PDB file of C-alpha atoms in Angstrom:
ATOM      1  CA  UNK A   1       0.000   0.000   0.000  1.00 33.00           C
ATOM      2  CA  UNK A   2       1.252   3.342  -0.869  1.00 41.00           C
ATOM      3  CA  UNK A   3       1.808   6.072   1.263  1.00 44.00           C
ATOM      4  CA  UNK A   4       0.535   8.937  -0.429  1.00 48.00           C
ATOM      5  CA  UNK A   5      -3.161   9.462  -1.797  1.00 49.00           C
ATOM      6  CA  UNK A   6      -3.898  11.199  -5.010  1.00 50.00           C
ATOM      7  CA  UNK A   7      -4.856  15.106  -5.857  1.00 41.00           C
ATOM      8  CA  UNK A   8      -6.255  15.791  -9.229  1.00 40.00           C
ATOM      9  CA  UNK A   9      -6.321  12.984 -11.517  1.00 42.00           C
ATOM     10  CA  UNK A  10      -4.461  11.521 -14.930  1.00 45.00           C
ATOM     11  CA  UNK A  11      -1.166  13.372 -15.881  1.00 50.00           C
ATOM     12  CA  UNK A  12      -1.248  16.105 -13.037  1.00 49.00           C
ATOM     13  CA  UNK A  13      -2.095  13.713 -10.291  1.00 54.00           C
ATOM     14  CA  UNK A  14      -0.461  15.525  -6.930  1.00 50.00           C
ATOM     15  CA  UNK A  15       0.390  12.646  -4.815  1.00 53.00           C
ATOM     16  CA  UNK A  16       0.636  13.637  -1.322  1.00 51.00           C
ATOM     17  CA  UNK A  17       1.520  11.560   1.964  1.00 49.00           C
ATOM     18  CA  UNK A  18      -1.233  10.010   3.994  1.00 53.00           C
ATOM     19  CA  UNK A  19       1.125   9.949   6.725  1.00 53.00           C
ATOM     20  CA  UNK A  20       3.888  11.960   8.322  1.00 56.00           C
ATOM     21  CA  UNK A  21       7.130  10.993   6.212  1.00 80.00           C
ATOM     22  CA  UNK A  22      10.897  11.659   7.171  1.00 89.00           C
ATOM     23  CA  UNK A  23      13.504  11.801   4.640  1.00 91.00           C
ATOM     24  CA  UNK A  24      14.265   8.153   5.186  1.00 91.00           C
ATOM     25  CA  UNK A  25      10.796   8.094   2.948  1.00 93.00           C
ATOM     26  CA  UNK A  26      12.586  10.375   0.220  1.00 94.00           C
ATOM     27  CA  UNK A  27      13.334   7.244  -2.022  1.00 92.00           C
ATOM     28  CA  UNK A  28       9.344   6.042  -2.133  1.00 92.00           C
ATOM     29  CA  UNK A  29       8.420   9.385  -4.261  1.00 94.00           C
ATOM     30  CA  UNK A  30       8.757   8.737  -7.340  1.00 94.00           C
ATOM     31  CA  UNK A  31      10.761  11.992  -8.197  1.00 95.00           C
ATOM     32  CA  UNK A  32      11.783  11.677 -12.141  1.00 94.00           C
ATOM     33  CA  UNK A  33       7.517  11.301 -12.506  1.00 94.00           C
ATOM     34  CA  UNK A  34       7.011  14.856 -11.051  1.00 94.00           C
ATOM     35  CA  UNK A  35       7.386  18.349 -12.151  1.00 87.00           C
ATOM     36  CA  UNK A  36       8.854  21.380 -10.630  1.00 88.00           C
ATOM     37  CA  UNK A  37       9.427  24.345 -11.975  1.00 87.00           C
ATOM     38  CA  UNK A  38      12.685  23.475 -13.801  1.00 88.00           C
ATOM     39  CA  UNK A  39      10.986  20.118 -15.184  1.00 87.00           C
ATOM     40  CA  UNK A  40      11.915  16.829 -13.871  1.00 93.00           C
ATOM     41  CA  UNK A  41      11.989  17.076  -9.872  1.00 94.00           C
ATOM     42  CA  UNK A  42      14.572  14.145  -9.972  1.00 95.00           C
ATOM     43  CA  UNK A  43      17.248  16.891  -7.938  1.00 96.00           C
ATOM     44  CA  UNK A  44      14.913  17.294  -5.059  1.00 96.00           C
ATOM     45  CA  UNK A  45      16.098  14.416  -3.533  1.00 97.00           C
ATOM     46  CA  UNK A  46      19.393  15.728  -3.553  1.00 97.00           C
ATOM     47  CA  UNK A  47      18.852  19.157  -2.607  1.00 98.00           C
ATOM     48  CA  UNK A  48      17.413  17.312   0.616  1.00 98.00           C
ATOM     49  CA  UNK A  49      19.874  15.958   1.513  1.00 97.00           C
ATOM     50  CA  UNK A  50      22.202  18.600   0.964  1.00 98.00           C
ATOM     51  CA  UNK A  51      20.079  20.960   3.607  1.00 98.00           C
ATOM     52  CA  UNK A  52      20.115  17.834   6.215  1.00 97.00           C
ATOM     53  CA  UNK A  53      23.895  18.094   5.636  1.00 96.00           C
ATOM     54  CA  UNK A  54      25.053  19.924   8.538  1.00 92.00           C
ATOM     55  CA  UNK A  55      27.127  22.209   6.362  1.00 96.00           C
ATOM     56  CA  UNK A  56      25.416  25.567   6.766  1.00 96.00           C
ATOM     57  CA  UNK A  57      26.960  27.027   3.275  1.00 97.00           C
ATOM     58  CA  UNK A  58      25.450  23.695   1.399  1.00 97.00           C
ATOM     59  CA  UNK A  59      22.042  24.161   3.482  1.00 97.00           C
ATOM     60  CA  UNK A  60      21.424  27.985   2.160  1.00 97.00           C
ATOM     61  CA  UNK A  61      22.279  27.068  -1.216  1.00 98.00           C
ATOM     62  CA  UNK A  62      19.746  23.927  -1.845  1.00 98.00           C
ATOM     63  CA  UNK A  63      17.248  25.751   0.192  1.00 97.00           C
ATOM     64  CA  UNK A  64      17.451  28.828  -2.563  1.00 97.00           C
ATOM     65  CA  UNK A  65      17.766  26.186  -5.137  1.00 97.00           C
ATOM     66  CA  UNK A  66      14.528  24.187  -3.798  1.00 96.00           C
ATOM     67  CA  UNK A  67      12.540  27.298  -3.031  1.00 95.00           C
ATOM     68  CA  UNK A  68      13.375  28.335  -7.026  1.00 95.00           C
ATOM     69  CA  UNK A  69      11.786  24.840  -7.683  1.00 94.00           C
ATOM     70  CA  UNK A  70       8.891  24.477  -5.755  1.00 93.00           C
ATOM     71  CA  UNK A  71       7.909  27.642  -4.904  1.00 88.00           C
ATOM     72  CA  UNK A  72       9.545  30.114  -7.705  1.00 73.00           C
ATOM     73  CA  UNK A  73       8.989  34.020  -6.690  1.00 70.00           C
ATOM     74  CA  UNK A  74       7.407  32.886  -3.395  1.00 63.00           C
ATOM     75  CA  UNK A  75       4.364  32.250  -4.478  1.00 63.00           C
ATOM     76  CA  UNK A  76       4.132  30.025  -7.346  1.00 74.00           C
ATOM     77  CA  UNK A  77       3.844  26.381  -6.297  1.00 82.00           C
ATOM     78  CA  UNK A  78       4.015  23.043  -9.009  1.00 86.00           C
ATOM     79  CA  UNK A  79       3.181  19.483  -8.547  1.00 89.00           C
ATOM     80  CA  UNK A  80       6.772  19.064  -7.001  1.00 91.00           C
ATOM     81  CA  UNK A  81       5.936  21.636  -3.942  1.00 93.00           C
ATOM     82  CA  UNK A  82       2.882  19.011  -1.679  1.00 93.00           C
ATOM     83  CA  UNK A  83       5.090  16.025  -1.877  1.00 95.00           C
ATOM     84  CA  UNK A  84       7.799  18.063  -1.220  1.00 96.00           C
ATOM     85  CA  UNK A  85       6.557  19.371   1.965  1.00 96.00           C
ATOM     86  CA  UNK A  86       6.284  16.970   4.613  1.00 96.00           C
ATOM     87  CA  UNK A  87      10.415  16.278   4.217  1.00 97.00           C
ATOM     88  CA  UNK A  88      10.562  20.442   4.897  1.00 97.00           C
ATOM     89  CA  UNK A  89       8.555  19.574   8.236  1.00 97.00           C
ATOM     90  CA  UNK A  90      10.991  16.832   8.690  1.00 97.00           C
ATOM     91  CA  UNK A  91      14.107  19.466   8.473  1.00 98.00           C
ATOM     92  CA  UNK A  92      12.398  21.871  10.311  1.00 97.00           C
ATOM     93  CA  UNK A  93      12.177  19.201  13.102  1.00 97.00           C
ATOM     94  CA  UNK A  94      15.933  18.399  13.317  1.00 96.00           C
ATOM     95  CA  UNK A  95      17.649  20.625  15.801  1.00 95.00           C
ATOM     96  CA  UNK A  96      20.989  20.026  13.721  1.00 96.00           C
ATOM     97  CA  UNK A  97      19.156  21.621  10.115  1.00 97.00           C
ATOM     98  CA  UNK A  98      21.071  24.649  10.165  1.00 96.00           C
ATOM     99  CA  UNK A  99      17.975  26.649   8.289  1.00 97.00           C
ATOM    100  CA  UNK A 100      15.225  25.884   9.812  1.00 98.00           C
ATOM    101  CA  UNK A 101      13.509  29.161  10.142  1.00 98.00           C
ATOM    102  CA  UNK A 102      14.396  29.818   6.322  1.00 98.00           C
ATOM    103  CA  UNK A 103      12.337  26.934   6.074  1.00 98.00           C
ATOM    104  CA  UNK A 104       9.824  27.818   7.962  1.00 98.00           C
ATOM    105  CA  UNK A 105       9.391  31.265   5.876  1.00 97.00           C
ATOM    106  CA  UNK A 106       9.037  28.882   2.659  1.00 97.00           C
ATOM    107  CA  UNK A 107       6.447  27.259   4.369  1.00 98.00           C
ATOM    108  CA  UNK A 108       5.036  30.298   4.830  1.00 97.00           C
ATOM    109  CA  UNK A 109       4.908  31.404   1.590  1.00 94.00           C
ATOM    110  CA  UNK A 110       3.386  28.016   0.149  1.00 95.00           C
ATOM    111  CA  UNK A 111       0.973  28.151   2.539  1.00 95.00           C
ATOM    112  CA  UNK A 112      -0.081  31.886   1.443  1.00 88.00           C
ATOM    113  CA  UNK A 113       0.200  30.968  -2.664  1.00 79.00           C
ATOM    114  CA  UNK A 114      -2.999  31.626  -4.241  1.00 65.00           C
ATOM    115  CA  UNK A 115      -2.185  32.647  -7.214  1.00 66.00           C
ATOM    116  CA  UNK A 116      -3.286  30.210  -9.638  1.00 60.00           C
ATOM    117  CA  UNK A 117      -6.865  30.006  -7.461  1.00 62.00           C
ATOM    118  CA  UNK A 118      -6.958  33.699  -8.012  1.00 58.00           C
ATOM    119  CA  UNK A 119      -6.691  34.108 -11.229  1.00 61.00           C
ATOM    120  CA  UNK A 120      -8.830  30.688 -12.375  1.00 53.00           C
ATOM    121  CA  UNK A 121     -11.640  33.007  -9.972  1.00 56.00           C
ATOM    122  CA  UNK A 122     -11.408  35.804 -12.464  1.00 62.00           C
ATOM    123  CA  UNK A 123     -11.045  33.571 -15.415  1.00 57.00           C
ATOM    124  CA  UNK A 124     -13.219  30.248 -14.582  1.00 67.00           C
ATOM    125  CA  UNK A 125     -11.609  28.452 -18.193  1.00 67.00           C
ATOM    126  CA  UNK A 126      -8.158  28.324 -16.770  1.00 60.00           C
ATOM    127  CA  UNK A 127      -9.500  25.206 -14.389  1.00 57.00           C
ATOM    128  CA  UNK A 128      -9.648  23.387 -17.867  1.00 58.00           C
ATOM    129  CA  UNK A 129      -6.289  23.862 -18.709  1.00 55.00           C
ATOM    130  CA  UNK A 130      -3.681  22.649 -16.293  1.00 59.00           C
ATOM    131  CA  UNK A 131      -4.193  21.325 -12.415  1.00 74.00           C
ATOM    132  CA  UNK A 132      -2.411  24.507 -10.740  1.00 66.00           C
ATOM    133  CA  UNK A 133      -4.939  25.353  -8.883  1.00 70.00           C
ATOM    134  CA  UNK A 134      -5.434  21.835  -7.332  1.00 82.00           C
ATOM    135  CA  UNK A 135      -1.275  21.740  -6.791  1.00 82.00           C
ATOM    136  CA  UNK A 136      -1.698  25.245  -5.253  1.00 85.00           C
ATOM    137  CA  UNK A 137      -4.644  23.674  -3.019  1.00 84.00           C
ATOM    138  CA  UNK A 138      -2.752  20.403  -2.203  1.00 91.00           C
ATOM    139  CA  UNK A 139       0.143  22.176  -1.577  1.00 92.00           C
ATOM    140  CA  UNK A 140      -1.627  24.467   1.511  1.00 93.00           C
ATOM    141  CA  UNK A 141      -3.315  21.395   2.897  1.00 94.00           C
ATOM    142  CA  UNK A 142       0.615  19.900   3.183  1.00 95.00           C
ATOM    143  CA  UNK A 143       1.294  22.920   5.251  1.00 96.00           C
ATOM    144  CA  UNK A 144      -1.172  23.026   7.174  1.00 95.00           C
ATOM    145  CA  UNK A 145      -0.853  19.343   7.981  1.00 94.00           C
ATOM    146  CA  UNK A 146       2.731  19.834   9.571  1.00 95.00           C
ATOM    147  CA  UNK A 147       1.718  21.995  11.844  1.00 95.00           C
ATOM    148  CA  UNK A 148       1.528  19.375  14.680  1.00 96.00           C
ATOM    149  CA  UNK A 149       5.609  20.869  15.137  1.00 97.00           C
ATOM    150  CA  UNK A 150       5.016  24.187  15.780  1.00 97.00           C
ATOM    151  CA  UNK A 151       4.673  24.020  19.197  1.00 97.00           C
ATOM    152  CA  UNK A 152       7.768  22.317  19.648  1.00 97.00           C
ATOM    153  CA  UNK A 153       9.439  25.007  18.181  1.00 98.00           C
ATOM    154  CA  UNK A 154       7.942  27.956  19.478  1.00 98.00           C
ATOM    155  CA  UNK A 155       9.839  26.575  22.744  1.00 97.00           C
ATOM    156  CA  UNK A 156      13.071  26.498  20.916  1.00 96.00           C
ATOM    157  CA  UNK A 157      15.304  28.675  22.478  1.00 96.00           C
ATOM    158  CA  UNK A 158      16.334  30.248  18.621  1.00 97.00           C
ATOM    159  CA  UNK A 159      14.693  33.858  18.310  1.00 97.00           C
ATOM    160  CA  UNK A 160      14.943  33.406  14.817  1.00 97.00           C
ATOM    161  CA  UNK A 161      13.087  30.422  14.684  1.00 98.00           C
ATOM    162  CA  UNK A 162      10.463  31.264  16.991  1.00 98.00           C
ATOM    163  CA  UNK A 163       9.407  34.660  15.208  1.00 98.00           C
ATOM    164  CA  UNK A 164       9.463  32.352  11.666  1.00 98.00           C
ATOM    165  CA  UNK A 165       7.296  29.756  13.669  1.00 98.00           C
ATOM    166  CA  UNK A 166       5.025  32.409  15.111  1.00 98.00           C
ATOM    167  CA  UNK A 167       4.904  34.044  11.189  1.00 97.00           C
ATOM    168  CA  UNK A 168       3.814  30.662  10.293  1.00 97.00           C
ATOM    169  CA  UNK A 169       1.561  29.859  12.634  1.00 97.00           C
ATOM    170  CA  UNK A 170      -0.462  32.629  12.199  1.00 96.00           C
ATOM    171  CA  UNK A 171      -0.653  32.632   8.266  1.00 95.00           C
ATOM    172  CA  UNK A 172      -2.432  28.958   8.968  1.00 94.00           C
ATOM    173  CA  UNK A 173      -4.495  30.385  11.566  1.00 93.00           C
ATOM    174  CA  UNK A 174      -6.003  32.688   9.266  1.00 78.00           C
TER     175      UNK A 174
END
């Protein structure tokens, strides 16, 4: 049985986790079938890794490089950003991620894209061509599913990461 559940069906199927997965899960996505922004989402895996790496310098590079992939301009989000998600909750979770507030304001800003919603409101035949509103949608309801952490880290003793948290926390709250 898989563990991810399907958003939006045929060729833009968004396949997002029924459960919480860590990046010891990173290898059941099946990357090279998903889109980012750049195309193939095959590097995500990679750029993982690279922020769970310890090496701060490393970390703030794939971060840019993921956010420019999932979430280009801060607020346009692919089929690549809701599976891509729960692994950012992971980071975020790890006291040794040396970004984790960076990732938090990603977070942020996926869970605040509405772009594609808002302009399908204005222009009802863009729902016939593409599924980026329904990425867009699956994408928030990633967010919003992490958000079991944030208490945790609002008691983190990282200023920082408590005013990214708090940023966070109230974008899903509203």
């Amino acid at each position: 049985m898989s563990p991810f559940a399907e958003h939006a069906g045929g060729e833009g199927a968004v396949r997002c986790p029924q459960q919480p997965l860590t990046l010891g899960d990173v290898g059941l996505v099946p990357w090279s079938d998903i889109e980012d922004s750049t195309g193939s989402a095959a590097a995500i895996p990679y750029l993982l890794a690279a922020i769970a790496s310890g090496d701060e310098a490393a970390a703030r590079d794939a971060l840019d490089r993921l956010r420019f992939r999932i979430c280009r301009h801060g607020f346009v989000v692919g089929q690549a950003t809701a599976v891509t998600v729960p692994f950012l909750w992971d980071l975020v979770r790890r006291p040794q991620t040396t970004c984790r507030a960076q990732i938090l304001r990603l977070l942020r800003n996926i869970a605040d894209a509405r772009q594609w919603e808002t302009t399908a409101a204005a222009y009802p035949k863009l729902r016939r061509h593409g599924h980026h509103v329904e990425w867009e949608s699956a994408a928030r309801r990633a967010v919003r599913g992490g958000r079991g952490a944030i208490p945790g880290l609002l008691a983190e003793p990282d200023a920082d990461l408590v005013d990214a948290t708090r940023a966070l926390a109230s974008t899903l709250a509203g």
